[in-house]
């Protein structure tokens, strides 16, 4: 498991964890200096009893990251920091771009859809729309002080250390927090993304410290990559691996640490700057195309709304507070009702028939279309998927999976729509 680290050296070295000092300092420090003590053929190293076998100097020890509970003063400081952040453009104020907004909302309702790739012209509000999603994100239950946002009820998104504590019957404090949205900058290093083990500190101070990266922070949240088509290939491979497995593994100098990294991957970019590799495109659950607004009246409205926001962001946000709360409640209700939404067997068969006749590789297209249709039905307040729900989401779920050659452009969705009406009648 992720919490088991094997080390071997001429002198026995055992890792024992020490608590985090605060949420803002999330490095887990592991000491290698043994403490004295021996009992019935067992020695105590750093407070851990380890069986001693003659002629061997290799140990496998379970380590745990212990995080202290956040104090009221720290919570107040965090709230003040949030209040002083740059104001975000409200989601309901975005004019047009209905396809992009729908794809984002469906992913918030059902994160297992697998994210969305947004491609479009320059200056069409791609980044603004994604970042405006922050206000709509619901609250989730997390283990207090855990740097990986572990879910107290789901072991699939729970760190190994938390699982070990729960097996031992320990009661861990639970708190509510908003889903994280983490920005991945293009210039980020692999250590910043994955996390790092400080080997220098091991040599100079005798301790090994693991500093969680952006993937740890994005667990159970959203990882947003602006201009994803310009991202370095080695970071693309890291994202592919974590998105596929739901876990991130950091290995340095014979030490391996793993933690859950299940996130909604949202990317945006301009196709003029280059297309994504088909392997990465397939990892995005949905694909949204954004075009420049051509209607003059609509363009004037967008410019006026943006001008109002720039003049007085707080007043502008207040004017949309009612719509914002209504949409938040709608999303919350849809998330609660999602498990009860059903889709008829014959509709499932027709979805798979469309995928098969379009020669879509793998089954990811079938799965995502089913999930997106159910999420749309839940958003509309229904408990059963209709043909109209499938017709709305299937172009966004399949069109980016039709491209086989990296030099080809992504289909606009016409092929998918034609095949849909052919199969569904």
Short mmCIF file of C-alpha atoms in Angstrom, two decimals:
data_model
loop_
_atom_site.label_atom_id
_atom_site.label_comp_id
_atom_site.label_asym_id
_atom_site.label_seq_id
_atom_site.Cartn_x
_atom_site.Cartn_y
_atom_site.Cartn_z
CA UNK A 1 0.00 0.00 0.00
CA UNK A 2 0.85 3.67 -0.24
CA UNK A 3 1.81 3.92 3.41
CA UNK A 4 4.40 1.15 3.31
CA UNK A 5 7.94 2.28 2.61
CA UNK A 6 10.80 -0.15 2.29
CA UNK A 7 14.34 1.01 3.05
CA UNK A 8 17.60 -0.90 3.23
CA UNK A 9 21.02 0.26 4.52
CA UNK A 10 23.93 -0.95 6.61
CA UNK A 11 22.48 0.83 9.62
CA UNK A 12 18.77 0.21 10.23
CA UNK A 13 16.71 3.31 9.41
CA UNK A 14 13.06 3.51 10.38
CA UNK A 15 10.73 6.32 9.41
CA UNK A 16 8.35 7.73 11.99
CA UNK A 17 5.97 10.59 11.32
CA UNK A 18 5.57 13.86 13.16
CA UNK A 19 2.47 16.09 13.10
CA UNK A 20 1.87 18.95 10.72
CA UNK A 21 2.20 22.35 12.30
CA UNK A 22 -0.63 23.89 10.30
CA UNK A 23 -2.70 23.42 7.17
CA UNK A 24 -0.54 25.91 5.29
CA UNK A 25 2.54 23.83 6.08
CA UNK A 26 1.66 20.38 4.83
CA UNK A 27 5.03 18.68 4.76
CA UNK A 28 5.08 15.34 6.55
CA UNK A 29 8.41 14.83 8.31
CA UNK A 30 9.76 11.35 8.86
CA UNK A 31 12.66 10.81 11.25
CA UNK A 32 15.31 8.16 10.83
CA UNK A 33 17.03 8.16 14.18
CA UNK A 34 16.31 5.04 16.31
CA UNK A 35 15.29 5.32 19.94
CA UNK A 36 16.62 2.79 22.37
CA UNK A 37 14.55 -0.04 23.75
CA UNK A 38 14.38 -3.82 23.36
CA UNK A 39 11.75 -6.34 24.37
CA UNK A 40 11.62 -10.10 23.59
CA UNK A 41 13.65 -9.93 20.39
CA UNK A 42 12.01 -6.69 19.26
CA UNK A 43 13.53 -3.23 19.15
CA UNK A 44 11.80 0.13 19.31
CA UNK A 45 12.82 2.63 16.64
CA UNK A 46 11.16 6.04 16.84
CA UNK A 47 8.37 4.53 18.94
CA UNK A 48 7.66 1.68 16.44
CA UNK A 49 8.22 -1.91 17.52
CA UNK A 50 9.97 -3.85 14.78
CA UNK A 51 10.83 -7.60 14.70
CA UNK A 52 14.59 -8.16 14.54
CA UNK A 53 15.96 -10.89 12.31
CA UNK A 54 19.63 -11.74 12.39
CA UNK A 55 21.62 -11.13 9.24
CA UNK A 56 19.03 -8.78 7.78
CA UNK A 57 18.87 -5.01 7.85
CA UNK A 58 15.74 -4.39 5.78
CA UNK A 59 12.52 -3.17 7.33
CA UNK A 60 9.02 -2.45 6.07
CA UNK A 61 7.30 0.10 8.22
CA UNK A 62 3.87 1.71 7.98
CA UNK A 63 4.12 5.47 8.28
CA UNK A 64 1.28 7.90 8.81
CA UNK A 65 0.79 11.60 8.17
CA UNK A 66 -0.75 13.10 11.29
CA UNK A 67 -2.35 16.51 10.82
CA UNK A 68 -3.28 18.74 13.73
CA UNK A 69 -6.72 20.33 13.87
CA UNK A 70 -6.89 23.92 12.65
CA UNK A 71 -7.25 26.46 15.45
CA UNK A 72 -9.99 29.16 15.44
CA UNK A 73 -7.31 31.82 14.84
CA UNK A 74 -6.07 29.94 11.77
CA UNK A 75 -9.65 29.57 10.48
CA UNK A 76 -10.20 33.32 10.90
CA UNK A 77 -6.95 34.10 9.07
CA UNK A 78 -7.95 31.74 6.26
CA UNK A 79 -11.37 33.43 5.97
CA UNK A 80 -9.77 36.87 5.81
CA UNK A 81 -7.41 35.65 3.09
CA UNK A 82 -10.36 34.33 1.09
CA UNK A 83 -12.25 37.60 1.48
CA UNK A 84 -9.25 39.57 0.20
CA UNK A 85 -8.91 37.45 -2.95
CA UNK A 86 -9.62 38.89 -6.39
CA UNK A 87 -13.41 38.89 -7.01
CA UNK A 88 -14.66 36.23 -9.44
CA UNK A 89 -17.03 37.01 -12.30
CA UNK A 90 -20.41 35.41 -11.42
CA UNK A 91 -21.37 32.33 -13.43
CA UNK A 92 -24.99 33.42 -14.22
CA UNK A 93 -23.64 36.71 -15.67
CA UNK A 94 -21.85 34.88 -18.50
CA UNK A 95 -23.75 35.65 -21.72
CA UNK A 96 -24.11 32.85 -24.27
CA UNK A 97 -21.65 29.91 -24.40
CA UNK A 98 -24.43 27.55 -23.26
CA UNK A 99 -22.60 24.42 -24.41
CA UNK A 100 -19.53 25.18 -22.30
CA UNK A 101 -21.61 26.11 -19.25
CA UNK A 102 -23.69 22.93 -19.50
CA UNK A 103 -20.61 20.71 -19.70
CA UNK A 104 -19.12 22.37 -16.61
CA UNK A 105 -22.35 22.04 -14.61
CA UNK A 106 -22.76 18.35 -15.50
CA UNK A 107 -19.22 17.66 -14.26
CA UNK A 108 -19.96 19.38 -10.95
CA UNK A 109 -23.10 17.27 -10.54
CA UNK A 110 -21.30 14.01 -11.41
CA UNK A 111 -17.48 14.29 -11.13
CA UNK A 112 -17.13 10.75 -12.51
CA UNK A 113 -17.97 12.10 -15.98
CA UNK A 114 -14.26 12.84 -16.16
CA UNK A 115 -13.85 16.54 -16.85
CA UNK A 116 -14.22 18.73 -19.91
CA UNK A 117 -11.94 20.06 -22.61
CA UNK A 118 -12.87 23.56 -23.82
CA UNK A 119 -11.44 24.69 -27.14
CA UNK A 120 -12.26 27.96 -28.86
CA UNK A 121 -11.23 31.34 -30.21
CA UNK A 122 -9.20 33.86 -28.25
CA UNK A 123 -11.14 36.17 -25.93
CA UNK A 124 -14.33 34.10 -25.79
CA UNK A 125 -14.42 33.81 -21.98
CA UNK A 126 -13.11 30.28 -21.56
CA UNK A 127 -10.90 30.97 -18.52
CA UNK A 128 -13.41 33.43 -17.03
CA UNK A 129 -16.21 30.85 -17.20
CA UNK A 130 -14.15 28.06 -15.63
CA UNK A 131 -12.95 30.26 -12.77
CA UNK A 132 -16.49 31.56 -12.17
CA UNK A 133 -17.44 27.97 -11.36
CA UNK A 134 -15.72 28.36 -7.96
CA UNK A 135 -18.75 30.07 -6.40
CA UNK A 136 -21.04 27.20 -7.43
CA UNK A 137 -18.95 24.36 -6.05
CA UNK A 138 -20.76 22.51 -3.22
CA UNK A 139 -19.33 21.63 0.17
CA UNK A 140 -17.93 18.16 0.87
CA UNK A 141 -17.00 16.30 4.04
CA UNK A 142 -13.25 15.93 4.66
CA UNK A 143 -11.01 14.71 7.46
CA UNK A 144 -9.95 17.87 9.30
CA UNK A 145 -6.32 18.82 8.70
CA UNK A 146 -5.71 16.08 6.12
CA UNK A 147 -3.66 17.48 3.19
CA UNK A 148 -5.29 15.04 0.75
CA UNK A 149 -8.95 16.02 1.42
CA UNK A 150 -9.76 12.42 2.39
CA UNK A 151 -13.43 11.41 2.32
CA UNK A 152 -14.47 9.96 5.73
CA UNK A 153 -17.06 7.69 4.01
CA UNK A 154 -15.31 6.50 0.84
CA UNK A 155 -12.07 4.51 1.01
CA UNK A 156 -11.40 5.05 -2.71
CA UNK A 157 -10.54 8.70 -2.07
CA UNK A 158 -9.01 8.23 1.36
CA UNK A 159 -5.29 8.37 2.08
CA UNK A 160 -3.64 5.21 3.40
CA UNK A 161 -2.81 6.90 6.70
CA UNK A 162 -6.46 7.81 7.34
CA UNK A 163 -7.54 4.26 6.47
CA UNK A 164 -5.05 2.83 8.96
CA UNK A 165 -6.36 5.09 11.71
CA UNK A 166 -9.97 4.15 11.01
CA UNK A 167 -9.08 0.43 11.07
CA UNK A 168 -7.62 0.96 14.53
CA UNK A 169 -10.91 2.50 15.63
CA UNK A 170 -9.63 6.06 15.99
CA UNK A 171 -12.22 8.81 15.73
CA UNK A 172 -11.10 11.49 13.30
CA UNK A 173 -12.59 15.01 13.24
CA UNK A 174 -14.69 15.73 10.14
CA UNK A 175 -15.38 19.16 8.69
CA UNK A 176 -17.18 20.66 5.69
CA UNK A 177 -15.18 22.50 3.05
CA UNK A 178 -15.78 23.75 -0.48
CA UNK A 179 -14.50 21.70 -3.38
CA UNK A 180 -11.05 22.96 -4.38
CA UNK A 181 -10.23 24.40 -7.77
CA UNK A 182 -6.50 24.18 -8.43
CA UNK A 183 -4.83 26.08 -11.28
CA UNK A 184 -1.95 24.23 -12.95
CA UNK A 185 0.44 26.83 -14.44
CA UNK A 186 2.21 25.99 -17.69
CA UNK A 187 5.62 26.58 -16.12
CA UNK A 188 5.04 24.22 -13.18
CA UNK A 189 7.75 21.66 -12.46
CA UNK A 190 7.05 17.98 -11.95
CA UNK A 191 7.95 18.28 -8.25
CA UNK A 192 5.43 21.10 -7.81
CA UNK A 193 2.71 19.03 -9.47
CA UNK A 194 3.40 15.64 -7.87
CA UNK A 195 4.99 16.66 -4.59
CA UNK A 196 8.55 16.07 -3.49
CA UNK A 197 10.65 14.27 -0.93
CA UNK A 198 13.41 16.50 0.44
CA UNK A 199 16.54 14.34 0.21
CA UNK A 200 18.84 17.22 1.23
CA UNK A 201 17.07 17.49 4.55
CA UNK A 202 17.60 13.77 5.03
CA UNK A 203 21.34 14.16 4.63
CA UNK A 204 21.78 17.34 6.69
CA UNK A 205 19.19 16.93 9.45
CA UNK A 206 18.44 13.21 9.46
CA UNK A 207 14.78 13.61 8.51
CA UNK A 208 12.83 13.00 5.31
CA UNK A 209 10.05 15.44 4.51
CA UNK A 210 7.28 14.92 1.94
CA UNK A 211 5.70 18.08 0.60
CA UNK A 212 2.36 17.35 -1.16
CA UNK A 213 1.95 18.97 -4.58
CA UNK A 214 -0.94 20.28 -6.64
CA UNK A 215 -2.33 16.79 -7.31
CA UNK A 216 -2.78 16.26 -3.55
CA UNK A 217 -4.60 19.57 -3.24
CA UNK A 218 -6.80 18.72 -6.24
CA UNK A 219 -7.98 15.38 -4.81
CA UNK A 220 -11.81 15.36 -4.82
CA UNK A 221 -11.69 18.75 -6.54
CA UNK A 222 -11.02 20.35 -9.91
CA UNK A 223 -7.67 20.63 -11.65
CA UNK A 224 -7.77 23.42 -14.24
CA UNK A 225 -5.11 23.69 -16.95
CA UNK A 226 -5.32 26.85 -19.06
CA UNK A 227 -3.69 26.50 -22.50
CA UNK A 228 -3.47 22.75 -21.91
CA UNK A 229 -2.33 22.20 -25.50
CA UNK A 230 0.90 24.05 -24.64
CA UNK A 231 1.66 21.90 -21.57
CA UNK A 232 4.99 20.06 -21.56
CA UNK A 233 4.77 16.42 -22.60
CA UNK A 234 6.24 15.07 -19.36
CA UNK A 235 3.53 16.88 -17.32
CA UNK A 236 0.89 15.58 -19.71
CA UNK A 237 2.10 12.04 -18.99
CA UNK A 238 1.91 12.68 -15.24
CA UNK A 239 -1.68 13.93 -15.55
CA UNK A 240 -2.61 10.97 -17.74
CA UNK A 241 -1.26 8.50 -15.21
CA UNK A 242 -2.97 10.14 -12.22
CA UNK A 243 -6.27 10.64 -14.08
CA UNK A 244 -6.30 6.98 -15.12
CA UNK A 245 -5.42 5.44 -11.74
CA UNK A 246 -6.80 8.03 -9.32
CA UNK A 247 -3.51 7.85 -7.38
CA UNK A 248 -0.27 9.79 -7.51
CA UNK A 249 3.01 8.08 -6.66
CA UNK A 250 6.23 9.93 -5.84
CA UNK A 251 9.47 7.94 -5.91
CA UNK A 252 12.82 9.42 -4.95
CA UNK A 253 16.00 7.63 -3.94
CA UNK A 254 14.33 4.32 -3.14
CA UNK A 255 11.43 5.90 -1.20
CA UNK A 256 7.89 5.61 -2.55
CA UNK A 257 4.88 7.58 -1.29
CA UNK A 258 1.39 7.37 -2.82
CA UNK A 259 -1.77 9.33 -2.18
CA UNK A 260 -5.24 9.59 -3.78
CA UNK A 261 -5.51 12.04 -6.68
CA UNK A 262 -9.04 11.75 -8.05
CA UNK A 263 -9.95 15.06 -9.66
CA UNK A 264 -12.07 16.61 -12.41
CA UNK A 265 -9.68 17.60 -15.18
CA UNK A 266 -10.72 20.81 -16.96
CA UNK A 267 -8.61 22.14 -19.78
CA UNK A 268 -8.96 25.08 -22.14
CA UNK A 269 -7.04 26.18 -25.18
CA UNK A 270 -6.98 27.76 -28.61
CA UNK A 271 -6.86 25.23 -31.50
CA UNK A 272 -4.71 27.67 -33.52
CA UNK A 273 -1.87 27.01 -31.04
CA UNK A 274 -2.01 23.26 -31.64
CA UNK A 275 -4.24 20.28 -30.94
CA UNK A 276 -3.89 17.81 -28.10
CA UNK A 277 -2.68 14.28 -28.55
CA UNK A 278 -5.60 11.81 -29.00
CA UNK A 279 -4.46 9.90 -25.87
CA UNK A 280 -4.92 13.00 -23.71
CA UNK A 281 -8.13 14.06 -25.42
CA UNK A 282 -9.71 10.70 -24.60
CA UNK A 283 -9.10 11.32 -20.88
CA UNK A 284 -11.48 14.27 -20.94
CA UNK A 285 -15.04 13.11 -20.43
CA UNK A 286 -16.61 15.87 -22.51
CA UNK A 287 -15.53 18.35 -25.16
CA UNK A 288 -16.97 21.85 -25.61
CA UNK A 289 -16.39 24.12 -28.57
CA UNK A 290 -16.60 27.88 -28.02
CA UNK A 291 -17.07 30.32 -30.87
CA UNK A 292 -16.99 34.10 -31.09
CA UNK A 293 -20.41 35.73 -30.66
CA UNK A 294 -21.54 37.21 -33.99
CA UNK A 295 -24.76 38.93 -32.91
CA UNK A 296 -24.07 42.67 -32.47
CA UNK A 297 -26.66 43.20 -29.70
CA UNK A 298 -25.25 40.28 -27.71
CA UNK A 299 -21.70 41.60 -28.11
CA UNK A 300 -22.78 45.00 -26.77
CA UNK A 301 -24.43 43.33 -23.76
CA UNK A 302 -21.24 41.37 -22.98
CA UNK A 303 -19.11 44.53 -23.17
CA UNK A 304 -21.52 46.46 -20.92
CA UNK A 305 -21.66 43.68 -18.31
CA UNK A 306 -17.91 43.41 -18.24
CA UNK A 307 -17.62 47.18 -17.83
CA UNK A 308 -20.00 47.09 -14.84
CA UNK A 309 -17.95 44.34 -13.22
CA UNK A 310 -14.66 46.22 -13.71
CA UNK A 311 -16.08 49.42 -12.21
CA UNK A 312 -17.53 47.85 -9.07
CA UNK A 313 -17.01 44.06 -8.74
CA UNK A 314 -18.74 43.81 -5.34
CA UNK A 315 -21.90 45.61 -6.46
CA UNK A 316 -21.98 43.60 -9.70
CA UNK A 317 -21.73 40.30 -7.80
CA UNK A 318 -24.51 41.40 -5.44
CA UNK A 319 -26.82 42.00 -8.40
CA UNK A 320 -26.47 38.34 -9.38
CA UNK A 321 -26.61 36.93 -5.85
CA UNK A 322 -30.18 35.65 -6.21
CA UNK A 323 -29.49 33.81 -9.48
CA UNK A 324 -26.26 32.44 -8.03
CA UNK A 325 -28.01 30.98 -4.98
CA UNK A 326 -30.80 29.53 -7.12
CA UNK A 327 -28.24 27.75 -9.33
CA UNK A 328 -26.33 26.52 -6.25
CA UNK A 329 -29.53 24.99 -4.85
CA UNK A 330 -30.31 23.42 -8.21
CA UNK A 331 -26.85 21.81 -8.35
CA UNK A 332 -27.12 20.60 -4.75
CA UNK A 333 -30.54 19.01 -5.43
CA UNK A 334 -29.25 17.39 -8.63
CA UNK A 335 -26.24 15.88 -6.81
CA UNK A 336 -28.54 14.44 -4.15
CA UNK A 337 -31.00 13.01 -6.69
CA UNK A 338 -28.40 11.64 -9.12
CA UNK A 339 -28.30 8.13 -7.64
CA UNK A 340 -32.06 7.71 -8.18
CA UNK A 341 -32.02 8.71 -11.89
CA UNK A 342 -32.53 5.72 -14.20
CA UNK A 343 -31.97 5.11 -17.90
CA UNK A 344 -33.87 2.42 -19.83
CA UNK A 345 -32.00 -0.57 -21.16
CA UNK A 346 -33.01 0.05 -24.77
CA UNK A 347 -31.59 3.59 -24.57
CA UNK A 348 -28.30 2.18 -23.25
CA UNK A 349 -28.18 -0.26 -26.17
CA UNK A 350 -28.75 2.55 -28.68
CA UNK A 351 -26.02 4.68 -27.10
CA UNK A 352 -23.56 1.79 -27.44
CA UNK A 353 -24.72 1.19 -31.03
CA UNK A 354 -23.93 4.82 -31.90
CA UNK A 355 -20.45 4.44 -30.37
CA UNK A 356 -19.81 1.16 -32.20
CA UNK A 357 -20.92 2.47 -35.61
CA UNK A 358 -18.79 5.60 -35.17
CA UNK A 359 -15.81 3.32 -34.48
CA UNK A 360 -15.10 4.92 -31.09
CA UNK A 361 -12.16 3.17 -29.41
CA UNK A 362 -12.78 1.66 -26.00
CA UNK A 363 -15.86 1.98 -23.81
CA UNK A 364 -15.15 5.37 -22.27
CA UNK A 365 -17.55 7.06 -24.72
CA UNK A 366 -20.42 4.74 -23.72
CA UNK A 367 -19.81 5.28 -20.01
CA UNK A 368 -19.48 9.08 -20.22
CA UNK A 369 -22.62 9.45 -22.37
CA UNK A 370 -24.68 7.44 -19.88
CA UNK A 371 -23.34 9.47 -16.95
CA UNK A 372 -23.83 12.85 -18.66
CA UNK A 373 -27.41 12.00 -19.67
CA UNK A 374 -28.25 11.02 -16.08
CA UNK A 375 -26.64 14.20 -14.73
CA UNK A 376 -28.67 16.32 -17.18
CA UNK A 377 -31.91 14.60 -16.14
CA UNK A 378 -31.05 15.27 -12.47
CA UNK A 379 -30.31 18.95 -13.28
CA UNK A 380 -33.74 19.24 -14.88
CA UNK A 381 -35.37 17.66 -11.82
CA UNK A 382 -36.37 14.36 -13.46
CA UNK A 383 -35.71 10.80 -12.31
CA UNK A 384 -35.62 9.24 -15.78
CA UNK A 385 -33.42 9.92 -18.81
CA UNK A 386 -35.17 10.86 -22.05
CA UNK A 387 -34.03 10.73 -25.68
CA UNK A 388 -33.73 14.54 -25.62
CA UNK A 389 -31.22 14.32 -22.75
CA UNK A 390 -29.06 11.93 -24.77
CA UNK A 391 -29.34 14.10 -27.91
CA UNK A 392 -28.12 17.11 -25.92
CA UNK A 393 -24.99 15.51 -24.45
CA UNK A 394 -23.85 12.85 -26.94
CA UNK A 395 -22.03 15.24 -29.36
CA UNK A 396 -19.96 16.61 -26.45
CA UNK A 397 -19.16 13.09 -25.22
CA UNK A 398 -18.09 11.53 -28.53
CA UNK A 399 -16.81 14.04 -31.09
CA UNK A 400 -13.29 14.34 -29.63
CA UNK A 401 -12.98 10.53 -29.63
CA UNK A 402 -13.36 10.24 -33.41
CA UNK A 403 -9.98 11.77 -34.22
CA UNK A 404 -7.45 8.99 -34.91
CA UNK A 405 -4.67 11.00 -36.53
CA UNK A 406 -2.97 13.68 -34.37
CA UNK A 407 -2.84 15.94 -37.47
CA UNK A 408 -6.60 15.85 -37.99
CA UNK A 409 -8.93 18.48 -36.52
CA UNK A 410 -11.76 17.62 -34.14
CA UNK A 411 -15.14 17.07 -35.79
CA UNK A 412 -17.77 19.73 -35.05
CA UNK A 413 -20.21 17.04 -33.91
CA UNK A 414 -22.18 16.70 -37.16
CA UNK A 415 -21.09 13.08 -37.64
CA UNK A 416 -22.29 12.21 -34.14
CA UNK A 417 -25.63 13.98 -34.62
CA UNK A 418 -26.25 12.25 -37.97
CA UNK A 419 -25.48 8.83 -36.50
CA UNK A 420 -27.63 9.59 -33.42
CA UNK A 421 -30.73 10.31 -35.52
CA UNK A 422 -30.01 7.31 -37.70
CA UNK A 423 -29.95 4.96 -34.67
CA UNK A 424 -32.60 6.63 -32.51
CA UNK A 425 -34.90 7.43 -35.42
#
